[in-house]
CSV table of C-alpha atoms and ligand atoms in Angstrom, one decimal:
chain,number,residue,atom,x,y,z
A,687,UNK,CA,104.7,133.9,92.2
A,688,UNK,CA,101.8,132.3,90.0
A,689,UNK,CA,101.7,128.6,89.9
A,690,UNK,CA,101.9,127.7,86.2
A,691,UNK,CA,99.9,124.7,86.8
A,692,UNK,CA,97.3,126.9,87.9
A,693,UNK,CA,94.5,128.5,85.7
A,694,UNK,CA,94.2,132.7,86.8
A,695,UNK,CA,90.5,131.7,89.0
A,696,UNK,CA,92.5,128.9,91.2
A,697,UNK,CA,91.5,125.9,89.5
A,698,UNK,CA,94.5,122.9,88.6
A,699,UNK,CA,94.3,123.5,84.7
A,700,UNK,CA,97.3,121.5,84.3
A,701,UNK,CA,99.5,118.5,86.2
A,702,UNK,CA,103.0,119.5,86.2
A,703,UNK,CA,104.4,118.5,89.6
A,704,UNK,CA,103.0,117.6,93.2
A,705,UNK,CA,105.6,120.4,94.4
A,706,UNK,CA,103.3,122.8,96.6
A,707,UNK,CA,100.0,120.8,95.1
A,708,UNK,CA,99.4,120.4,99.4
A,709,UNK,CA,97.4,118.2,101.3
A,710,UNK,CA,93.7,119.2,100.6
A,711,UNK,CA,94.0,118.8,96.5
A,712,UNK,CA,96.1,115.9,97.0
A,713,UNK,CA,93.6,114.3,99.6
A,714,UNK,CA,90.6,115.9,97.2
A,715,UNK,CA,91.8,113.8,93.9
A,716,UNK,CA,93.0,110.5,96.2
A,717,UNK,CA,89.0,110.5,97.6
A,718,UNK,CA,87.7,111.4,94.2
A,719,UNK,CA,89.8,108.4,92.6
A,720,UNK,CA,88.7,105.9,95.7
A,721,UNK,CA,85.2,107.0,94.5
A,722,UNK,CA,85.9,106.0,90.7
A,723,UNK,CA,87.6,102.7,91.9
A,724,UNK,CA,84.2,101.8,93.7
A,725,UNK,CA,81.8,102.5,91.2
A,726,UNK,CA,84.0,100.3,88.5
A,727,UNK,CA,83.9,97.4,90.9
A,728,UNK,CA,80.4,97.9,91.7
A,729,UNK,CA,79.8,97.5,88.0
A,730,UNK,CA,78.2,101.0,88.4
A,731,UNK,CA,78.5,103.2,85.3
A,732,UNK,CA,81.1,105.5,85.3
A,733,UNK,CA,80.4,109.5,84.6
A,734,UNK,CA,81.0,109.9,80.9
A,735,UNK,CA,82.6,113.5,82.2
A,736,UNK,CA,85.5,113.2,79.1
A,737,UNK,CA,82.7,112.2,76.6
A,738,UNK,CA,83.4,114.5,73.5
A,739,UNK,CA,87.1,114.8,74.8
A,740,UNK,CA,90.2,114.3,72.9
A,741,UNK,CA,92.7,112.8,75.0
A,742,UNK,CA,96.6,112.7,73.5
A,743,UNK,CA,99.4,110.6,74.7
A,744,UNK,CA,102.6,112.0,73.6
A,745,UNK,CA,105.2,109.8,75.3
A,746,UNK,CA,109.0,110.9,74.0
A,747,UNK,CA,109.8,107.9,76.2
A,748,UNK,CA,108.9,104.1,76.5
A,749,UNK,CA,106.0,103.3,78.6
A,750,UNK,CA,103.9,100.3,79.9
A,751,UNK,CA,102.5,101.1,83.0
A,752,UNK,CA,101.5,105.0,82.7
A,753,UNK,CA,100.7,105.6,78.7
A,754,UNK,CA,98.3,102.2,79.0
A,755,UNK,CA,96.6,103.2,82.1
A,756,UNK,CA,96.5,106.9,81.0
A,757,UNK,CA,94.6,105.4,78.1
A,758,UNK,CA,92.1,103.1,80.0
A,759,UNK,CA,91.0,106.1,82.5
A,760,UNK,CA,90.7,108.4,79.5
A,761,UNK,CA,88.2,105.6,77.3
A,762,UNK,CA,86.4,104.4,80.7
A,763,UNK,CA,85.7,107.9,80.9
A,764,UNK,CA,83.8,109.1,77.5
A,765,UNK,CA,87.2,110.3,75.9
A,766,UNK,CA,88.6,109.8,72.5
A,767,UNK,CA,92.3,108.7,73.1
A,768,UNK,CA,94.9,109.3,70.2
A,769,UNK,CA,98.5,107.5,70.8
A,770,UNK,CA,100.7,110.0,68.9
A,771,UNK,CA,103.5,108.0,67.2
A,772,UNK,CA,106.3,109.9,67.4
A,773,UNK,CA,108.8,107.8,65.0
A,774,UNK,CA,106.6,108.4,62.4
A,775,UNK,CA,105.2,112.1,63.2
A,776,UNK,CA,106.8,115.1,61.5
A,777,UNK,CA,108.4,115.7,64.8
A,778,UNK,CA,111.0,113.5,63.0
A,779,UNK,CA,111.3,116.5,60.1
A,780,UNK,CA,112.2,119.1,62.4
A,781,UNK,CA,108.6,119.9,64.1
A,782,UNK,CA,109.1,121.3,67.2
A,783,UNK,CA,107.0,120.6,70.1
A,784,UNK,CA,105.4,123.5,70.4
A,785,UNK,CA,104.3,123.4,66.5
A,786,UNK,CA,103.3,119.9,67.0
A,787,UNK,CA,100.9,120.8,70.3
A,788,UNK,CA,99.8,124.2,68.5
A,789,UNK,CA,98.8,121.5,65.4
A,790,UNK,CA,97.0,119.2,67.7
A,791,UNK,CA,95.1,121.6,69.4
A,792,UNK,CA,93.7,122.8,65.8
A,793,UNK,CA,92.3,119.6,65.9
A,794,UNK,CA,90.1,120.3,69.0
A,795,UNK,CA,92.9,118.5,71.4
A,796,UNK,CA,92.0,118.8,74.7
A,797,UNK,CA,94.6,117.0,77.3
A,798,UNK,CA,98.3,116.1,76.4
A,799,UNK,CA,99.7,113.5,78.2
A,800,UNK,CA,103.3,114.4,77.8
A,801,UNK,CA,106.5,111.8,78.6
A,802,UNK,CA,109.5,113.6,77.8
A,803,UNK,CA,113.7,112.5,78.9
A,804,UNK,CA,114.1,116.9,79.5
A,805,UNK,CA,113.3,118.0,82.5
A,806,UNK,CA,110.4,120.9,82.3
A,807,UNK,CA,109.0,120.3,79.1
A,808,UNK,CA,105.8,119.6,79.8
A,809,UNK,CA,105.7,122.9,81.5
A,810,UNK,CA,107.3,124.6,78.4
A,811,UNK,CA,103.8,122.7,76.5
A,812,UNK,CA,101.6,123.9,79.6
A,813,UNK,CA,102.8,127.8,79.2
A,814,UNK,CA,102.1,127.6,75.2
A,815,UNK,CA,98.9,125.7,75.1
A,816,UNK,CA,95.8,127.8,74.4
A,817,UNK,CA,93.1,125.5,75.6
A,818,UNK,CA,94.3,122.2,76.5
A,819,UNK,CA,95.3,120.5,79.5
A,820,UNK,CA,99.4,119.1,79.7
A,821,UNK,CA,99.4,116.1,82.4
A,822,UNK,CA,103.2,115.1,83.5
A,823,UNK,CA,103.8,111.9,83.0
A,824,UNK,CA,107.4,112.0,83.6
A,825,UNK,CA,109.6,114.5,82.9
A,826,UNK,CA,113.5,113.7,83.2
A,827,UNK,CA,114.4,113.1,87.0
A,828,UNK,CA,112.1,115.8,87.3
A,829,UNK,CA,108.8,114.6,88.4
A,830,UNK,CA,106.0,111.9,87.9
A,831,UNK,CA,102.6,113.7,89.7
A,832,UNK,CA,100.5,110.9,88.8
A,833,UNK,CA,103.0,108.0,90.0
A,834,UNK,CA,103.4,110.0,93.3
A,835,UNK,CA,99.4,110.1,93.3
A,836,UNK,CA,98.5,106.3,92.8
A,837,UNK,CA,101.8,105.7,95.6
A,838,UNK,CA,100.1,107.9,98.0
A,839,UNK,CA,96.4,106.0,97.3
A,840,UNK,CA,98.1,102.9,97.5
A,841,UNK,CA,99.6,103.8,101.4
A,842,UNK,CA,96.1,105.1,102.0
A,843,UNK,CA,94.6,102.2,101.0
A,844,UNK,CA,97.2,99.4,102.3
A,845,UNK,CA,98.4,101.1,105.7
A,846,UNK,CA,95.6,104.0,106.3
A,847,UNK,CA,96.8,107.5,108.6
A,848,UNK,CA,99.9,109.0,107.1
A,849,UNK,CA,101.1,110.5,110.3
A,850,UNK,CA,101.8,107.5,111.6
A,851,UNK,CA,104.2,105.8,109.2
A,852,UNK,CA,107.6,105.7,109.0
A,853,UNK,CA,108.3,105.0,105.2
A,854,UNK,CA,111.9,104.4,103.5
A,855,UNK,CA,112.7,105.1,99.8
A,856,UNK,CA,115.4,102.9,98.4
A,857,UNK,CA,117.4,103.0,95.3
A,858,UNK,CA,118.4,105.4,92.6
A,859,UNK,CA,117.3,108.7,94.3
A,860,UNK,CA,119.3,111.0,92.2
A,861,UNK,CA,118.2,109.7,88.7
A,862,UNK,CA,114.4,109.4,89.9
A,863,UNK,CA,111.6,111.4,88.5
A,864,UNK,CA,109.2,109.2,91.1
A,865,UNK,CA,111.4,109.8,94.3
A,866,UNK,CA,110.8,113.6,93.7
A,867,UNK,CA,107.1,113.2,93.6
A,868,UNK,CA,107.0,110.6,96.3
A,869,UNK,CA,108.7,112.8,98.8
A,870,UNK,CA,106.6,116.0,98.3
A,871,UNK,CA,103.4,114.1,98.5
A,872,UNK,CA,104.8,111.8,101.4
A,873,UNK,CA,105.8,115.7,103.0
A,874,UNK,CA,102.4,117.2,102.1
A,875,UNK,CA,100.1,114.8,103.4
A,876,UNK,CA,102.5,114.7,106.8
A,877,UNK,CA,104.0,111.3,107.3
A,878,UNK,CA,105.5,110.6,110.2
A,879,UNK,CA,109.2,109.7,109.3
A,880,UNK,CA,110.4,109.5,105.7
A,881,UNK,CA,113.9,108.2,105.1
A,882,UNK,CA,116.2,108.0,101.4
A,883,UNK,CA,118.2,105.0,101.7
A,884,UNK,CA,121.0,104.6,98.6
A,885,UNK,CA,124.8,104.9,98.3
A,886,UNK,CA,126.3,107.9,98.5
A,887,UNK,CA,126.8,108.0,94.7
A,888,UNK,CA,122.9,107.8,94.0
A,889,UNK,CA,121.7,110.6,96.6
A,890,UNK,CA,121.7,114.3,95.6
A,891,UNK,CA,123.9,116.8,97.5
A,892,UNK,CA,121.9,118.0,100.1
A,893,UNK,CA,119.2,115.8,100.2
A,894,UNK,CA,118.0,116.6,103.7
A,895,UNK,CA,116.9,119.9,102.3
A,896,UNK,CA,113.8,117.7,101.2
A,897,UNK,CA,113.0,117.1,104.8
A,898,UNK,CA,113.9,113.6,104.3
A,899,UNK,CA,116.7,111.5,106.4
A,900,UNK,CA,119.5,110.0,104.4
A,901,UNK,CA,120.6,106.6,105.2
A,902,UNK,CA,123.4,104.8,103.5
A,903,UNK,CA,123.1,101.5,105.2
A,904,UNK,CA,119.9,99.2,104.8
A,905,UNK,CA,120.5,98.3,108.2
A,906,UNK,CA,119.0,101.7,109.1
A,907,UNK,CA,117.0,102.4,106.7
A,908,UNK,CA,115.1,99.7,106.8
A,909,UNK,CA,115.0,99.2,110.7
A,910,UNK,CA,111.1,99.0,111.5
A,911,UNK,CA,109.4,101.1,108.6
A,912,UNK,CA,106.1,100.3,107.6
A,913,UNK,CA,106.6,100.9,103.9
A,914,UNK,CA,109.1,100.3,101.9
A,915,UNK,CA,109.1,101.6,98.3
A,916,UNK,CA,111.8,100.5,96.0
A,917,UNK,CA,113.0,102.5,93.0
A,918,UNK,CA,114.5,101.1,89.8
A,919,UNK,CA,118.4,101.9,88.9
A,920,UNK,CA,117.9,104.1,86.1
A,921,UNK,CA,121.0,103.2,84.1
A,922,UNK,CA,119.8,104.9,80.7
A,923,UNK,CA,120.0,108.4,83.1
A,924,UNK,CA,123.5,107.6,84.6
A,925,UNK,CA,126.9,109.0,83.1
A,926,UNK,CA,129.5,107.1,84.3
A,927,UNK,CA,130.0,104.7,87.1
A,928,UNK,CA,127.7,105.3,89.9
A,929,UNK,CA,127.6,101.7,91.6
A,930,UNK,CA,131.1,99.4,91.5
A,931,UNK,CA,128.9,96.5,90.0
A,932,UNK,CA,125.3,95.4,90.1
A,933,UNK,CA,126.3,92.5,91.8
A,934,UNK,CA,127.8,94.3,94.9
A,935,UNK,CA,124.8,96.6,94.2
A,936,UNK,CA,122.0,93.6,95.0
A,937,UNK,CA,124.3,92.5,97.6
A,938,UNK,CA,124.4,96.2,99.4
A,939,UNK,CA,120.9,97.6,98.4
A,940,UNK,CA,118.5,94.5,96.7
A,941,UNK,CA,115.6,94.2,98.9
A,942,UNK,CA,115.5,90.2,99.6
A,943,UNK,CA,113.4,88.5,102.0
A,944,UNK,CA,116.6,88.8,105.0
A,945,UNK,CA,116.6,92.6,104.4
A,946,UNK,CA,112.8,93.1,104.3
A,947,UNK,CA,112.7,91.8,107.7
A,948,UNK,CA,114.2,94.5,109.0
A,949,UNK,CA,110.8,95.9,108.6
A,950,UNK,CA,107.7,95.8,110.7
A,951,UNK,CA,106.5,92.7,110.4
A,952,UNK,CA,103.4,94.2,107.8
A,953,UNK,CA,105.2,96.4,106.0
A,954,UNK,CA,104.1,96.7,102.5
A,955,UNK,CA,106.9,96.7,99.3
A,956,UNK,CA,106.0,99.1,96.7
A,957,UNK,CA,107.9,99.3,93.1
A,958,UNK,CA,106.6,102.0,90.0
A,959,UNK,CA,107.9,99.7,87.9
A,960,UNK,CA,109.7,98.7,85.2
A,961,UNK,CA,111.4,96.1,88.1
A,962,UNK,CA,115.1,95.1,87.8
A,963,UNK,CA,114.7,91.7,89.4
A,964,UNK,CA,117.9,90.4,90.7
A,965,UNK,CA,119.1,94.2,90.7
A,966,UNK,CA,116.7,95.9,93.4
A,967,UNK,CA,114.5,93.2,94.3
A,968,UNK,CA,114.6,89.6,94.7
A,969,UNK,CA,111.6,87.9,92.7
A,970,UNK,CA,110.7,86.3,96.1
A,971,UNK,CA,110.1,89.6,98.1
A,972,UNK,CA,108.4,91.1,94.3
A,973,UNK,CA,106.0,88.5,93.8
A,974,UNK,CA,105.9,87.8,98.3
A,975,UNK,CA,103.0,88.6,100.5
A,976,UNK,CA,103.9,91.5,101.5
A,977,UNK,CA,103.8,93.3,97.7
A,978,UNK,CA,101.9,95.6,96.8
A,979,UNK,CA,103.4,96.3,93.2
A,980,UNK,CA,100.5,95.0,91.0
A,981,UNK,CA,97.6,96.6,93.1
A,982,UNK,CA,100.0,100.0,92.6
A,983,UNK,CA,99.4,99.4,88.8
A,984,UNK,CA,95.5,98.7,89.4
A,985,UNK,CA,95.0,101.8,91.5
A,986,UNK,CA,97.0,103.8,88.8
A,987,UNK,CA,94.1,103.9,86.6
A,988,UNK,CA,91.5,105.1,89.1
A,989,UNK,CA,94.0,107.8,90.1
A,990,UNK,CA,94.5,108.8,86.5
A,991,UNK,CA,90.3,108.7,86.2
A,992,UNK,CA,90.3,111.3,89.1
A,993,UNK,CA,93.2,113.9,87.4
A,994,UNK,CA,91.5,114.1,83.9
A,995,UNK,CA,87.9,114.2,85.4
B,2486,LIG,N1,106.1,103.6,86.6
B,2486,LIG,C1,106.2,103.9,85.3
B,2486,LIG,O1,106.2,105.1,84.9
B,2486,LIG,O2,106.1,102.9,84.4
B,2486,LIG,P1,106.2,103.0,82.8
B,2486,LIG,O3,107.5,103.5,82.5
B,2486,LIG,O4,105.9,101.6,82.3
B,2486,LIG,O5,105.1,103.9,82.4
């Protein structure tokens, strides 16, 4: 079956999902970013390879992290970046999405940068743009490619061979966009032992399919991982009651200082952000030693860089 992220000669036209991306593109855009990342701190110039580009962030969602960073990559690299306001677009009239691409690519649009709470649409963009690029950046509970990117260059970077960590994702599995993409990169780039740690209510039926190992006990879970990446409780996503209260929740699942020493003892704390602090994570293990949340942020960029180049 073709790949709709795929152009017809084999190329990645689009970024939908990391979902059978496999190792060697994954490995090829985590080198190309590391490369990017060097030559900024070198103070080198940059390759103005989006120069005469029209970047467009279409985010249907709030954003910090990914629709700021998606922005810096796209100016450090030549492009023009427009921040489509959505509250004030005719989107608000009735437009539909694919009117309101189809009108932006008149424009000589070249990349959409698409945030959307439905799940596929920025593969329903992808299959009716003419031209132009659609880059996922987050798409229900879905995926988020380029969050599982800048993870997977952050492990690199921090912890070095994949196929000799054991890694533990904790939180809000079944609402999580990022999860997804964590697990099929962590899978495609062969890590040693990958484990879902969460309460029953926040895992998906069969989640072992994934090739992952469920854990409800942080006990477990956490017992000598080398990285542990945390997940935010996506409450806006939840119907109904899926934890008895947060406070039972932080006292079962929050990663604090006791828990994180279940660990190894340099096992590095990851978070995509937005954090719940007192929720998932305890300030002190957030802003600890052994965090690696703002460098995640900082590599995020570089990462982005490497997907529109
Ligand atoms: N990690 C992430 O997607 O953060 P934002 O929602 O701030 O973009």
């Amino acid at each position: 079956m073709h790949d709709p992220q795929l152009a017809a000669d084999g190329r990645l036209r689009h970024l939908l999902t990391l979902d059978g991306l496999g190792r060697a593109r994954i490995e090829t855009l985590l080198d190309r970013a590391a490369r990017l990342r060097a030559a900024w701190r070198a103070g080198q110039g940059l390759p103005r390879s989006l120069e005469r580009r029209t970047v467009v962030n279409l985010f249907f969602e709030p954003s910090t992290r990914t629709r700021t960073s998606f922005e810096l990559a796209a100016r450090r690299l030549g492009a023009d970046v427009v921040n489509f306001d959505i509250g004030s677009s005719s989107t608000s009239k009735g437009e539909t999405l694919e009117d309101t691409l189809a009108t932006l690519e008149a424009m000589d649009a070249d990349a959409f940068v698409v945030r959307h709470r439905e799940n596929g649409t920025p593969a329903r963009l992808a299959a009716h743009a003419q031209r132009a690029a659609v880059l996922n950046a987050g798409d229900g509970n879905h995926a988020h490619p380029t969050q599982g990117l800048l993870d997977m260059f952050t492990i690199r970077r921090h912890k070095g061979e994949f196929g000799k960590l054991k890694v533990a994702i904790v939180g809000d599995i079944m609402h999580s966009r990022v999860a997804r993409s964590q697990i099929q990169a962590l899978k495609a780039l062969g890590v040693a032992e990958l484990r879902v740690v969460a309460p029953k209510t926040l895992l998906p039926m069969a989640v072992e399919k994934l090739g992952v190992h469920p854990c409800t006990r942080m006990e477990e879970g956490l017992d000598g991982v080398d990285v542990v990446m945390m997940l935010r409780l996506q409450r806006e996503r939840m119907q109904g009651a899926h934890i008895p209260s947060e406070h039972e929740y932080f006292n079962l699942y929050g990663l604090t200082p006791a828990k994180l020493a279940l660990a190894a003892k340099d096992a590095i704390v990851m978070h995509p952000g937005p954090m719940n602090r007192g929720l998932e994570i305890d300030s002190a293990v957030a802003d600890g030693p052994q965090s690696v949340i703002l460098p995640q942020v900082t590599y995020g960029i570089a990462v982005r860089m490497a997907v529109m180049a």
